Amino acid sequence: MKVLVVNCGSSSIKYQLYEMPGWTILAKGLVERIGESESSLVQDNGGEKHYREMPVADHEEAMLLILRSLTEGATQVVGSFNEIKAVGHRVVHGGEEFTGSVHINDDVIASIERYADLAPLHNPANLSGIRAAQNALPDIPQVACFDTAFHTTIPKVAYMYALPYELYEQYGIRRYGFHGTSHRWVARRSAKLFGRHKYDINCITCHLGNGCSITAVKDGRSIDTSMGLTPLEGLVMGTRSGSFDPAILFYLAEKGYDTNALKTLCNKKSGLLGISGISNDMRTLVEKAREDDDRAALAIDVFCYGIKKYIGAYAAAMGRVDAIVFTGGIGENSTYVREKICRGFEPLGIILDLLRNKQTVGVEGEISDASSRVKLLVIPTDEERAIAGDTYEIAMEKQKKK
Ligand code: ADP
């Protein structure tokens, strides 16, 4: 069964076409700068990259372009649209309602629309992708996989903010958490590496990419996570601040910052970029830190210190920790960051093997010392693969019911 996975941003669509079961990737690609005069499509058919530039007005046009790219010309990997039997969509916010991936119907669409209030940058773009795929491929199952779903097991004690209770009831203000598909993927993979059932693992999963979040996974289920009502809370990120004293916002408002300026400040100008004044890219910062740039070094230190504190807090929340897992672009690749995070943890039984750490870049592997009580693991994330798996399962169930 050919399953198309799409991840729609406001001006881009990432896609991968899988042959299921077996997860063979037939092609993957990206349409960027949708809505601009010079949009582009790049498609990779297993090492062979094809690049095209053309105007793409909206998501509808982008989806047709993707389908044509998969079925025609030099980029063709399938004979026709009809061979694609299901589409899986990444959806950022599923509120408290969606505890797993679901087949998309009118009620699901209405809910995604409702949660757009909580994810105004993401859910509308995800919906545009769903509508475009429904129009282009009306007769096949479309599946929604929510970033929030894995975190719906977080208990109330961990998801409530100490704000007036009515705000939770009236507006749904609570911790939801994000990157759930990634945290679930690496948690399940950790259980496999331990040779255990998926619900027989306690791990702390650190997703460190441009966006960063950390999750406490107890008995295979998320019991706490660092992102909150929105993906701004928690760890220091590339350009996002993560958590800070909310009174800073009132202070800046009194200095003349309006809501939009504050949003831009916290989402686009803070984090690694804000502290370093140089870049949001960890590779650049590590290079600069090695050249004795104080601000680059400080940005990395603040980033790593924040992660260290969360690991301590989650270990306390969980009681027993089998593994700490690093994933995402930084988690998978930055030996420097992993070493900084782990340094000083030795008395708690978390001991990094420096050589294994250096040798494990962009691949799965154990990086802890043999004497470490807690295993340190690097597990490359694969959200698309997880979405393809869920979509295939749901499409097969629908076929059986027919
Ligand atoms: P996204 O969250 O957008 O999916 P990624 O998971 O690709 O992002 O992570 C991007 C981050 O990973 C960037 O900060 C980048 O510098 C960092 N990164 C990628 N490769 C390396 C590397 N070899 N060393 C250090 N950081 C890296």
Short mmCIF file of C-alpha atoms and ligand atoms in Angstrom, two decimals:
data_model
loop_
_atom_site.label_atom_id
_atom_site.label_comp_id
_atom_site.label_asym_id
_atom_site.label_seq_id
_atom_site.Cartn_x
_atom_site.Cartn_y
_atom_site.Cartn_z
CA MET A 1 0.00 0.00 0.00
CA LYS A 2 1.37 3.40 -0.96
CA VAL A 3 0.95 5.94 1.83
CA LEU A 4 1.66 9.64 1.41
CA VAL A 5 2.76 11.56 4.51
CA VAL A 6 2.42 15.33 4.46
CA ASN A 7 3.56 17.96 6.90
CA CYS A 8 2.11 21.37 6.02
CA GLY A 9 3.57 24.61 7.27
CA SER A 10 2.16 28.04 6.47
CA SER A 11 4.28 28.35 3.31
CA SER A 12 5.68 24.85 2.81
CA ILE A 13 4.68 21.21 2.42
CA LYS A 14 7.09 18.39 3.27
CA TYR A 15 6.09 15.01 1.88
CA GLN A 16 7.20 11.39 1.79
CA LEU A 17 5.72 8.52 -0.14
CA TYR A 18 6.01 5.13 1.58
CA GLU A 19 5.42 1.60 0.40
CA MET A 20 3.77 -0.13 3.37
CA PRO A 21 4.24 -2.37 5.23
CA GLY A 22 7.99 -2.28 5.25
CA TRP A 23 8.41 1.48 5.27
CA THR A 24 10.23 1.72 1.96
CA ILE A 25 10.57 5.40 1.05
CA LEU A 26 9.79 5.81 -2.66
CA ALA A 27 10.33 9.57 -2.68
CA LYS A 28 10.53 12.52 -0.37
CA GLY A 29 10.30 16.19 -1.12
CA LEU A 30 9.52 19.73 -0.14
CA VAL A 31 7.56 22.57 -1.70
CA GLU A 32 8.70 25.89 -0.29
CA ARG A 33 7.67 29.54 -0.48
CA ILE A 34 4.04 28.73 -1.32
CA GLY A 35 2.22 31.97 -2.16
CA GLU A 36 5.36 33.68 -3.44
CA SER A 37 6.36 34.22 -7.05
CA GLU A 38 9.40 31.96 -6.82
CA SER A 39 8.21 28.80 -5.14
CA SER A 40 10.26 25.67 -5.47
CA LEU A 41 9.89 21.91 -5.35
CA VAL A 42 12.71 19.57 -4.52
CA GLN A 43 12.17 15.82 -4.67
CA ASP A 44 14.58 13.09 -3.72
CA ASN A 45 13.94 9.68 -5.29
CA GLY A 46 16.49 7.79 -3.23
CA GLY A 47 19.64 9.82 -3.72
CA GLU A 48 18.66 11.45 -6.99
CA LYS A 49 17.53 15.04 -6.29
CA HIS A 50 15.26 16.96 -8.68
CA TYR A 51 14.78 20.69 -8.28
CA ARG A 52 12.18 22.94 -9.95
CA GLU A 53 11.14 26.55 -9.53
CA MET A 54 7.69 27.85 -10.42
CA PRO A 55 5.00 30.04 -8.87
CA VAL A 56 2.71 28.08 -6.52
CA ALA A 57 -0.29 30.14 -5.38
CA ASP A 58 -1.59 28.09 -2.46
CA HIS A 59 -1.62 24.69 -0.71
CA GLU A 60 -4.19 23.40 -3.23
CA GLU A 61 -1.79 24.05 -6.10
CA ALA A 62 1.15 22.73 -4.11
CA MET A 63 -0.65 19.43 -3.45
CA LEU A 64 -1.45 18.98 -7.15
CA LEU A 65 2.15 19.77 -7.98
CA ILE A 66 3.35 17.12 -5.49
CA LEU A 67 0.99 14.53 -6.96
CA ARG A 68 2.11 15.38 -10.48
CA SER A 69 5.73 15.22 -9.41
CA LEU A 70 5.15 11.71 -7.97
CA THR A 71 3.31 10.47 -11.05
CA GLU A 72 4.85 12.22 -14.07
CA GLY A 73 8.11 13.02 -15.83
CA ALA A 74 11.64 12.58 -14.49
CA THR A 75 10.47 12.57 -10.86
CA GLN A 76 7.81 9.87 -11.37
CA VAL A 77 7.76 7.03 -8.83
CA VAL A 78 4.17 5.74 -9.23
CA GLY A 79 1.98 5.18 -12.30
CA SER A 80 -0.99 7.32 -11.24
CA PHE A 81 -2.72 9.10 -8.34
CA ASN A 82 -4.90 5.99 -7.89
CA GLU A 83 -2.00 3.98 -6.54
CA ILE A 84 -1.85 6.18 -3.42
CA LYS A 85 -4.21 4.53 -0.94
CA ALA A 86 -3.97 6.77 2.13
CA VAL A 87 -2.63 10.14 3.25
CA GLY A 88 -1.29 10.87 6.74
CA HIS A 89 -1.20 14.46 7.95
CA ARG A 90 0.81 15.93 10.77
CA VAL A 91 -1.51 18.12 12.83
CA VAL A 92 -0.02 20.21 15.61
CA HIS A 93 -2.89 20.72 18.06
CA GLY A 94 -5.51 18.14 18.91
CA GLY A 95 -6.45 19.58 22.30
CA GLU A 96 -7.63 17.11 24.96
CA GLU A 97 -9.80 15.32 22.44
CA PHE A 98 -7.38 13.28 20.32
CA THR A 99 -5.45 10.65 22.23
CA GLY A 100 -4.15 9.02 19.04
CA SER A 101 -4.23 9.27 15.29
CA VAL A 102 -7.69 9.28 13.66
CA HIS A 103 -9.41 8.94 10.33
CA ILE A 104 -10.40 12.45 9.23
CA ASN A 105 -14.12 13.21 8.89
CA ASP A 106 -16.14 16.43 9.18
CA ASP A 107 -16.14 16.28 13.00
CA VAL A 108 -12.35 15.90 13.10
CA ILE A 109 -11.98 18.88 10.77
CA ALA A 110 -14.29 20.95 12.99
CA SER A 111 -12.15 20.07 16.03
CA ILE A 112 -8.88 20.94 14.28
CA GLU A 113 -10.50 24.27 13.34
CA ARG A 114 -11.52 24.83 16.95
CA TYR A 115 -7.99 24.17 18.24
CA ALA A 116 -6.58 26.66 15.72
CA ASP A 117 -7.31 29.20 18.43
CA LEU A 118 -4.53 27.54 20.49
CA ALA A 119 -2.15 26.98 17.52
CA PRO A 120 -2.82 29.87 15.15
CA LEU A 121 0.42 29.39 13.20
CA HIS A 122 0.05 25.66 12.68
CA ASN A 123 -3.49 24.24 12.64
CA PRO A 124 -4.77 26.48 9.80
CA ALA A 125 -1.81 25.41 7.63
CA ASN A 126 -2.38 21.74 8.55
CA LEU A 127 -6.05 22.15 7.60
CA SER A 128 -5.15 23.69 4.23
CA GLY A 129 -3.09 20.57 3.53
CA ILE A 130 -5.93 18.26 4.59
CA ARG A 131 -8.44 20.08 2.38
CA ALA A 132 -6.05 20.12 -0.58
CA ALA A 133 -5.39 16.38 -0.22
CA GLN A 134 -9.11 15.62 0.16
CA ASN A 135 -9.87 17.56 -3.03
CA ALA A 136 -7.07 15.92 -4.98
CA LEU A 137 -7.63 12.39 -3.60
CA PRO A 138 -11.29 12.32 -2.49
CA ASP A 139 -11.80 8.55 -2.30
CA ILE A 140 -9.04 7.44 0.07
CA PRO A 141 -8.64 7.66 3.85
CA GLN A 142 -6.98 10.78 5.21
CA VAL A 143 -5.49 10.40 8.68
CA ALA A 144 -4.56 13.05 11.25
CA CYS A 145 -1.59 12.46 13.58
CA PHE A 146 -1.45 15.00 16.38
CA ASP A 147 1.68 16.39 18.05
CA THR A 148 -0.32 16.61 21.26
CA ALA A 149 -1.75 13.05 21.25
CA PHE A 150 1.12 11.26 23.05
CA HIS A 151 0.87 13.78 25.89
CA THR A 152 -2.82 13.22 26.64
CA THR A 153 -1.73 10.75 29.35
CA ILE A 154 -0.12 13.57 31.39
CA PRO A 155 -1.93 13.70 34.76
CA LYS A 156 -3.76 16.80 35.90
CA VAL A 157 -1.14 17.55 38.55
CA ALA A 158 1.39 18.07 35.75
CA TYR A 159 -0.80 19.81 33.19
CA MET A 160 -2.53 22.41 35.36
CA TYR A 161 -1.06 25.89 35.62
CA ALA A 162 -1.54 27.68 38.92
CA LEU A 163 -3.85 30.23 37.33
CA PRO A 164 -7.54 30.67 38.22
CA TYR A 165 -9.24 27.33 37.52
CA GLU A 166 -11.90 29.06 35.39
CA LEU A 167 -9.28 29.80 32.72
CA TYR A 168 -8.84 26.06 32.23
CA GLU A 169 -12.61 25.55 32.05
CA GLN A 170 -13.33 28.56 29.87
CA TYR A 171 -10.36 28.66 27.50
CA GLY A 172 -8.67 25.28 27.91
CA ILE A 173 -5.54 26.89 29.32
CA ARG A 174 -3.33 23.98 30.42
CA ARG A 175 -0.16 22.18 29.36
CA TYR A 176 -0.73 20.18 26.16
CA GLY A 177 2.84 19.46 25.02
CA PHE A 178 4.13 18.99 21.47
CA HIS A 179 6.60 16.88 19.45
CA GLY A 180 4.52 13.94 20.72
CA THR A 181 5.05 11.84 17.60
CA SER A 182 8.82 12.15 18.05
CA HIS A 183 8.79 11.46 21.82
CA ARG A 184 6.55 8.42 21.26
CA TRP A 185 8.76 7.13 18.45
CA VAL A 186 11.99 7.27 20.45
CA ALA A 187 10.32 5.95 23.62
CA ARG A 188 8.98 2.91 21.72
CA ARG A 189 12.38 2.39 20.10
CA SER A 190 14.08 2.56 23.54
CA ALA A 191 11.76 -0.17 24.83
CA LYS A 192 12.74 -2.29 21.81
CA LEU A 193 16.45 -1.71 22.49
CA PHE A 194 15.90 -2.91 26.08
CA GLY A 195 14.03 -5.94 24.70
CA ARG A 196 10.92 -4.91 26.62
CA HIS A 197 7.21 -4.28 25.98
CA LYS A 198 6.41 -0.69 24.90
CA TYR A 199 4.77 0.03 28.28
CA ASP A 200 7.69 -1.36 30.26
CA ILE A 201 10.14 1.53 29.94
CA ASN A 202 10.92 4.67 31.94
CA CYS A 203 12.85 7.18 29.89
CA ILE A 204 13.50 10.87 29.57
CA THR A 205 13.34 11.82 25.90
CA CYS A 206 15.16 14.99 24.81
CA HIS A 207 14.00 16.25 21.40
CA LEU A 208 16.57 18.92 20.57
CA GLY A 209 16.08 20.49 17.15
CA ASN A 210 15.15 24.02 16.17
CA GLY A 211 12.26 23.49 18.56
CA CYS A 212 13.23 21.66 21.74
CA SER A 213 11.21 19.74 24.27
CA ILE A 214 11.82 17.08 26.88
CA THR A 215 9.37 14.45 28.08
CA ALA A 216 9.14 12.19 31.11
CA VAL A 217 7.96 8.81 29.84
CA LYS A 218 6.89 6.47 32.65
CA ASP A 219 5.69 2.96 31.80
CA GLY A 220 5.81 3.98 28.14
CA ARG A 221 3.43 6.92 28.62
CA SER A 222 4.09 10.64 28.74
CA ILE A 223 3.61 11.90 32.30
CA ASP A 224 5.11 15.37 31.85
CA THR A 225 6.64 17.48 29.13
CA SER A 226 8.32 20.85 28.88
CA MET A 227 6.20 22.53 26.20
CA GLY A 228 2.90 23.90 27.43
CA LEU A 229 -0.21 25.56 26.05
CA THR A 230 2.00 26.45 23.10
CA PRO A 231 5.43 25.32 21.88
CA LEU A 232 7.04 28.37 23.50
CA GLU A 233 7.36 27.01 27.05
CA GLY A 234 10.22 25.00 28.46
CA LEU A 235 13.71 24.61 27.04
CA VAL A 236 15.80 27.30 25.35
CA MET A 237 15.38 26.81 21.58
CA GLY A 238 16.90 28.19 18.37
CA THR A 239 14.96 31.44 18.41
CA ARG A 240 12.35 30.76 21.12
CA SER A 241 12.95 31.81 24.70
CA GLY A 242 11.50 28.81 26.51
CA SER A 243 10.31 29.56 30.07
CA PHE A 244 11.02 32.80 31.87
CA ASP A 245 9.40 34.99 34.51
CA PRO A 246 6.10 36.14 32.94
CA ALA A 247 6.46 39.46 34.75
CA ILE A 248 9.15 40.34 32.18
CA LEU A 249 6.30 40.67 29.67
CA PHE A 250 4.38 43.12 31.87
CA TYR A 251 7.58 45.07 32.39
CA LEU A 252 8.26 45.28 28.65
CA ALA A 253 4.60 46.14 27.95
CA GLU A 254 5.01 49.09 30.29
CA LYS A 255 8.12 50.06 28.31
CA GLY A 256 6.01 50.23 25.14
CA TYR A 257 6.21 46.75 23.60
CA ASP A 258 2.84 45.73 22.11
CA THR A 259 1.53 42.16 21.84
CA ASN A 260 2.97 41.58 18.37
CA ALA A 261 6.38 42.91 19.36
CA LEU A 262 6.39 40.60 22.40
CA LYS A 263 5.38 37.60 20.31
CA THR A 264 8.18 38.31 17.84
CA LEU A 265 10.65 38.85 20.67
CA CYS A 266 9.85 35.52 22.37
CA ASN A 267 9.41 33.39 19.23
CA LYS A 268 11.91 34.81 16.76
CA LYS A 269 14.55 36.83 18.56
CA SER A 270 15.27 34.86 21.72
CA GLY A 271 16.79 31.50 22.55
CA LEU A 272 20.24 30.64 21.21
CA LEU A 273 20.02 33.53 18.76
CA GLY A 274 18.96 36.03 21.43
CA ILE A 275 21.74 35.20 23.86
CA SER A 276 24.53 34.72 21.31
CA GLY A 277 23.54 37.57 18.99
CA ILE A 278 25.08 35.40 16.26
CA SER A 279 22.92 32.48 15.21
CA ASN A 280 20.16 30.05 16.09
CA ASP A 281 22.20 27.23 14.54
CA MET A 282 24.00 25.04 17.05
CA ARG A 283 26.76 24.13 14.57
CA THR A 284 27.72 27.79 14.15
CA LEU A 285 27.60 28.39 17.90
CA VAL A 286 29.82 25.41 18.70
CA GLU A 287 32.37 26.66 16.14
CA LYS A 288 32.26 30.17 17.62
CA ALA A 289 32.50 28.87 21.18
CA ARG A 290 35.61 26.93 20.18
CA GLU A 291 37.03 30.21 18.87
CA ASP A 292 36.42 31.72 22.36
CA ASP A 293 33.32 33.74 21.50
CA ASP A 294 31.90 34.36 25.01
CA ARG A 295 28.30 34.94 23.98
CA ALA A 296 28.17 31.82 21.81
CA ALA A 297 29.60 29.81 24.71
CA LEU A 298 27.09 31.37 27.11
CA ALA A 299 24.16 30.55 24.82
CA ILE A 300 25.23 26.88 24.71
CA ASP A 301 25.78 26.82 28.48
CA VAL A 302 22.32 28.25 29.20
CA PHE A 303 20.80 25.77 26.72
CA CYS A 304 22.53 22.76 28.32
CA TYR A 305 21.94 23.90 31.90
CA GLY A 306 18.19 24.13 31.23
CA ILE A 307 18.14 20.56 29.90
CA LYS A 308 20.15 19.32 32.87
CA LYS A 309 17.62 20.86 35.30
CA TYR A 310 14.68 19.26 33.50
CA ILE A 311 16.39 15.86 33.54
CA GLY A 312 16.79 16.20 37.32
CA ALA A 313 13.19 17.28 37.76
CA TYR A 314 11.81 14.46 35.61
CA ALA A 315 13.99 11.86 37.34
CA ALA A 316 12.37 13.03 40.60
CA ALA A 317 8.91 12.84 39.02
CA MET A 318 9.49 9.32 37.64
CA GLY A 319 11.37 7.61 40.46
CA ARG A 320 13.22 5.17 38.18
CA VAL A 321 14.94 6.13 34.95
CA ASP A 322 16.06 3.39 32.56
CA ALA A 323 17.36 5.70 29.85
CA ILE A 324 17.91 9.26 28.75
CA VAL A 325 17.39 9.56 25.00
CA PHE A 326 18.79 12.26 22.71
CA THR A 327 17.08 13.01 19.39
CA GLY A 328 16.47 15.87 16.91
CA GLY A 329 19.19 17.63 14.89
CA ILE A 330 21.16 18.69 17.99
CA GLY A 331 20.45 15.59 20.07
CA GLU A 332 21.47 13.24 17.28
CA ASN A 333 24.56 15.12 16.13
CA SER A 334 26.06 17.41 18.72
CA THR A 335 28.60 15.46 20.77
CA TYR A 336 29.61 18.78 22.36
CA VAL A 337 26.11 19.51 23.68
CA ARG A 338 25.55 15.94 24.91
CA GLU A 339 28.83 16.03 26.79
CA LYS A 340 27.95 19.35 28.41
CA ILE A 341 24.52 18.11 29.47
CA CYS A 342 25.88 14.89 31.00
CA ARG A 343 28.92 16.38 32.73
CA GLY A 344 28.43 16.40 36.50
CA PHE A 345 25.68 13.78 36.50
CA GLU A 346 28.08 10.97 37.47
CA PRO A 347 27.15 10.84 41.20
CA LEU A 348 23.55 10.20 40.11
CA GLY A 349 24.58 7.15 38.09
CA ILE A 350 24.46 8.85 34.71
CA ILE A 351 27.88 8.32 33.14
CA LEU A 352 28.76 9.25 29.56
CA ASP A 353 31.37 7.29 27.62
CA LEU A 354 33.30 10.07 25.90
CA LEU A 355 34.53 7.90 23.05
CA ARG A 356 31.14 6.33 22.33
CA ASN A 357 29.66 9.83 22.40
CA LYS A 358 32.15 11.04 19.79
CA GLN A 359 31.54 7.99 17.60
CA THR A 360 27.73 8.25 17.65
CA VAL A 361 26.76 11.04 15.26
CA GLY A 362 23.48 10.94 13.35
CA VAL A 363 23.01 7.24 14.06
CA GLU A 364 21.40 5.11 16.73
CA GLY A 365 23.64 4.01 19.55
CA GLU A 366 24.34 3.74 23.24
CA ILE A 367 26.71 6.41 24.54
CA SER A 368 26.80 5.58 28.25
CA ASP A 369 29.67 3.95 30.09
CA ALA A 370 29.20 0.26 30.99
CA SER A 371 29.01 1.30 34.68
CA SER A 372 26.22 3.84 34.11
CA ARG A 373 22.99 2.98 35.98
CA VAL A 374 20.99 4.97 33.44
CA LYS A 375 21.58 4.18 29.78
CA LEU A 376 22.30 7.14 27.53
CA LEU A 377 20.94 6.59 24.03
CA VAL A 378 20.98 8.43 20.73
CA ILE A 379 17.93 7.55 18.65
CA PRO A 380 17.29 9.42 15.39
CA THR A 381 13.67 10.55 15.34
CA ASP A 382 11.43 9.75 12.42
CA GLU A 383 8.09 11.48 12.72
CA GLU A 384 7.18 10.74 9.09
CA ARG A 385 7.73 7.03 9.62
CA ALA A 386 5.55 7.09 12.72
CA ILE A 387 2.81 8.92 10.78
CA ALA A 388 3.11 6.42 7.90
CA GLY A 389 2.70 3.56 10.41
CA ASP A 390 -0.42 5.06 12.03
CA THR A 391 -1.92 5.91 8.64
CA TYR A 392 -1.34 2.42 7.29
CA GLU A 393 -2.95 0.83 10.37
CA ILE A 394 -6.02 3.05 10.16
CA ALA A 395 -6.35 2.55 6.39
CA MET A 396 -6.10 -1.25 6.83
CA GLU A 397 -8.81 -1.19 9.51
CA LYS A 398 -11.09 0.74 7.16
CA GLN A 399 -10.42 -1.73 4.37
CA LYS A 400 -11.29 -4.66 6.64
CA LYS A 401 -14.58 -3.02 7.67
CA LYS A 402 -15.64 -2.53 4.04
P1 ADP B 1 13.74 20.99 13.18
O1 ADP B 1 13.33 21.16 14.60
O2 ADP B 1 13.50 22.18 12.34
O3 ADP B 1 13.30 19.67 12.57
P2 ADP B 1 16.38 19.76 13.33
O4 ADP B 1 15.90 18.63 14.16
O5 ADP B 1 16.87 19.49 11.97
O6 ADP B 1 15.33 20.94 13.26
O7 ADP B 1 17.55 20.47 14.17
C1 ADP B 1 18.18 21.63 13.75
C2 ADP B 1 19.30 21.93 14.72
O8 ADP B 1 20.21 20.82 14.71
C3 ADP B 1 20.11 23.16 14.36
O9 ADP B 1 20.38 23.91 15.52
C4 ADP B 1 21.41 22.57 13.84
O10 ADP B 1 22.49 23.41 14.07
C5 ADP B 1 21.52 21.33 14.68
N1 ADP B 1 22.49 20.38 14.11
C6 ADP B 1 22.39 19.66 12.98
N2 ADP B 1 23.53 18.98 12.74
C7 ADP B 1 24.38 19.28 13.74
C8 ADP B 1 25.71 18.92 14.11
N3 ADP B 1 26.41 18.08 13.35
N4 ADP B 1 26.24 19.44 15.23
C9 ADP B 1 25.54 20.29 15.99
N5 ADP B 1 24.28 20.66 15.73
C10 ADP B 1 23.71 20.19 14.62
#
